[in-house]
Amino acid sequence: MKRFIFNLQALLDKRNREEEEIKLELARKNIQIQDAKQEVYNLKIELEKLQDDQKNTRRNTSDLVSLKFSVSYRNKLKLDMLRKNKGIHVLEKQQREIRQRLIHATQQKKAIELIRDKKYNEWLKEYQHREQVFIDDVSQQRFIRAQKEARINS
C-alpha cells in the first residue's frame, strides 16, 4: 500500500513559517519594550540622583544660575521619562496586536494539523484493514493447501 501523503502539507508548512515569523516579531517587540523600560528606569535613577544633588547644593550654596540649570535639566529628564512611557504604551499596543496575530496564526495551523491527523488515522485504519485482509488470505490459502495435502496423503 502507498505510504501516507497529506495533500495540504504545503499549506501546513506555510502556516508553520507564518507562525514562526510572528513569534520572532513578537520576540523583537518584547526586546524593544524591555529596552525602553530600562531607559525609563535609567532616567528615573538619574532624576533621583539629580534631586539628591540639588538638595545638597541648596543647603550648601545659593547659586541661582546652577539652580536654574538643574531645574531645567530636571524638567528635561521628566519630559524624557514621559515621552519614553508614551513610547512604551505604543510598543505594548503593538505587542498586543502581534499576540492577536499569533493566536490567529496558531489557530489556523492547528486546524490544518487536525485535518492531517484525521486523514492519517483514516489512512492507518485502511492500511490495517488491508493488511488484515492480506493476512487472512494467506492463512486461508495455507489452510486450503494443508487440507489438499492431507487428502492426497490419506
mmCIF file of C-alpha atoms in Angstrom, residues 40-125:
data_model
loop_
_atom_site.group_PDB
_atom_site.id
_atom_site.type_symbol
_atom_site.label_atom_id
_atom_site.label_comp_id
_atom_site.label_asym_id
_atom_site.label_seq_id
_atom_site.Cartn_x
_atom_site.Cartn_y
_atom_site.Cartn_z
ATOM 1 C CA VAL A 40 12.953 54.861 31.716
ATOM 2 C CA TYR A 41 14.498 53.195 34.740
ATOM 3 C CA ASN A 42 17.874 54.785 33.953
ATOM 4 C CA LEU A 43 16.200 58.187 33.580
ATOM 5 C CA LYS A 44 14.446 57.675 36.906
ATOM 6 C CA ILE A 45 17.740 56.818 38.625
ATOM 7 C CA GLU A 46 19.379 59.859 37.049
ATOM 8 C CA LEU A 47 16.477 62.073 38.151
ATOM 9 C CA GLU A 48 16.669 60.781 41.731
ATOM 10 C CA LYS A 49 20.411 61.343 41.763
ATOM 11 C CA LEU A 50 19.947 64.893 40.448
ATOM 12 C CA GLN A 51 17.314 65.632 43.074
ATOM 13 C CA ASP A 52 19.608 64.411 45.828
ATOM 14 C CA ASP A 53 22.430 66.543 44.451
ATOM 15 C CA GLN A 54 20.106 69.559 44.309
ATOM 16 C CA LYS A 55 19.153 69.125 47.955
ATOM 17 C CA ASN A 56 22.796 69.093 48.974
ATOM 18 C CA THR A 57 23.617 72.035 46.726
ATOM 19 C CA ARG A 58 20.750 74.145 48.089
ATOM 20 C CA ARG A 59 21.889 73.517 51.635
ATOM 21 C CA ASN A 60 25.479 74.464 50.937
ATOM 22 C CA THR A 61 25.248 77.253 48.354
ATOM 23 C CA SER A 62 22.741 79.653 46.921
ATOM 24 C CA ASP A 63 23.991 79.877 43.331
ATOM 25 C CA LEU A 64 20.923 80.813 41.320
ATOM 26 C CA VAL A 65 22.438 80.056 37.918
ATOM 27 C CA SER A 66 23.317 76.468 38.780
ATOM 28 C CA LEU A 67 19.925 76.091 40.448
ATOM 29 C CA LYS A 68 18.216 77.323 37.276
ATOM 30 C CA PHE A 69 20.210 74.872 35.138
ATOM 31 C CA SER A 70 19.497 71.970 37.457
ATOM 32 C CA VAL A 71 15.754 72.745 37.459
ATOM 33 C CA SER A 72 15.669 72.868 33.665
ATOM 34 C CA TYR A 73 17.670 69.630 33.478
ATOM 35 C CA ARG A 74 15.264 68.009 35.939
ATOM 36 C CA ASN A 75 12.324 69.121 33.791
ATOM 37 C CA LYS A 76 14.047 67.707 30.712
ATOM 38 C CA LEU A 77 14.522 64.369 32.463
ATOM 39 C CA LYS A 78 10.858 64.301 33.468
ATOM 40 C CA LEU A 79 9.776 65.094 29.913
ATOM 41 C CA ASP A 80 12.072 62.387 28.576
ATOM 42 C CA MET A 81 10.521 59.914 31.017
ATOM 43 C CA LEU A 82 7.016 60.904 29.894
ATOM 44 C CA ARG A 83 7.952 60.507 26.228
ATOM 45 C CA LYS A 84 9.537 57.125 26.875
ATOM 46 C CA ASN A 85 6.455 55.986 28.829
ATOM 47 C CA LYS A 86 4.223 57.028 25.922
ATOM 48 C CA GLY A 87 6.542 55.116 23.618
ATOM 49 C CA ILE A 88 6.246 52.072 25.874
ATOM 50 C CA HIS A 89 2.458 52.280 25.674
ATOM 51 C CA VAL A 90 2.642 52.376 21.883
ATOM 52 C CA LEU A 91 5.010 49.392 21.868
ATOM 53 C CA GLU A 92 2.733 47.468 24.230
ATOM 54 C CA LYS A 93 -0.241 48.164 21.964
ATOM 55 C CA GLN A 94 1.753 46.828 19.011
ATOM 56 C CA GLN A 95 2.727 43.830 21.144
ATOM 57 C CA ARG A 96 -0.948 43.062 21.843
ATOM 58 C CA GLU A 97 -1.721 43.265 18.118
ATOM 59 C CA ILE A 98 1.141 40.880 17.337
ATOM 60 C CA ARG A 99 -0.137 38.479 20.012
ATOM 61 C CA GLN A 100 -3.575 38.525 18.386
ATOM 62 C CA ARG A 101 -1.992 37.751 15.021
ATOM 63 C CA LEU A 102 -0.021 34.922 16.650
ATOM 64 C CA ILE A 103 -3.188 33.470 18.175
ATOM 65 C CA HIS A 104 -4.916 33.605 14.787
ATOM 66 C CA ALA A 105 -1.934 32.006 13.009
ATOM 67 C CA THR A 106 -1.729 29.256 15.622
ATOM 68 C CA GLN A 107 -5.434 28.529 15.268
ATOM 69 C CA GLN A 108 -5.103 28.256 11.503
ATOM 70 C CA LYS A 109 -2.115 25.928 11.847
ATOM 71 C CA LYS A 110 -3.941 23.771 14.387
ATOM 72 C CA ALA A 111 -6.940 23.470 12.059
ATOM 73 C CA ILE A 112 -4.737 22.078 9.279
ATOM 74 C CA GLU A 113 -2.966 19.768 11.759
ATOM 75 C CA LEU A 114 -6.325 18.393 12.897
ATOM 76 C CA ILE A 115 -7.251 17.681 9.285
ATOM 77 C CA ARG A 116 -3.879 15.983 8.764
ATOM 78 C CA ASP A 117 -4.296 13.846 11.889
ATOM 79 C CA LYS A 118 -7.807 12.842 10.851
ATOM 80 C CA LYS A 119 -6.633 11.884 7.352
ATOM 81 C CA TYR A 120 -3.685 9.954 8.803
ATOM 82 C CA ASN A 121 -5.953 7.996 11.158
ATOM 83 C CA GLU A 122 -8.261 7.162 8.235
ATOM 84 C CA TRP A 123 -5.268 6.041 6.167
ATOM 85 C CA LEU A 124 -3.947 3.975 9.079
ATOM 86 C CA LYS A 125 -7.298 2.216 9.560
#
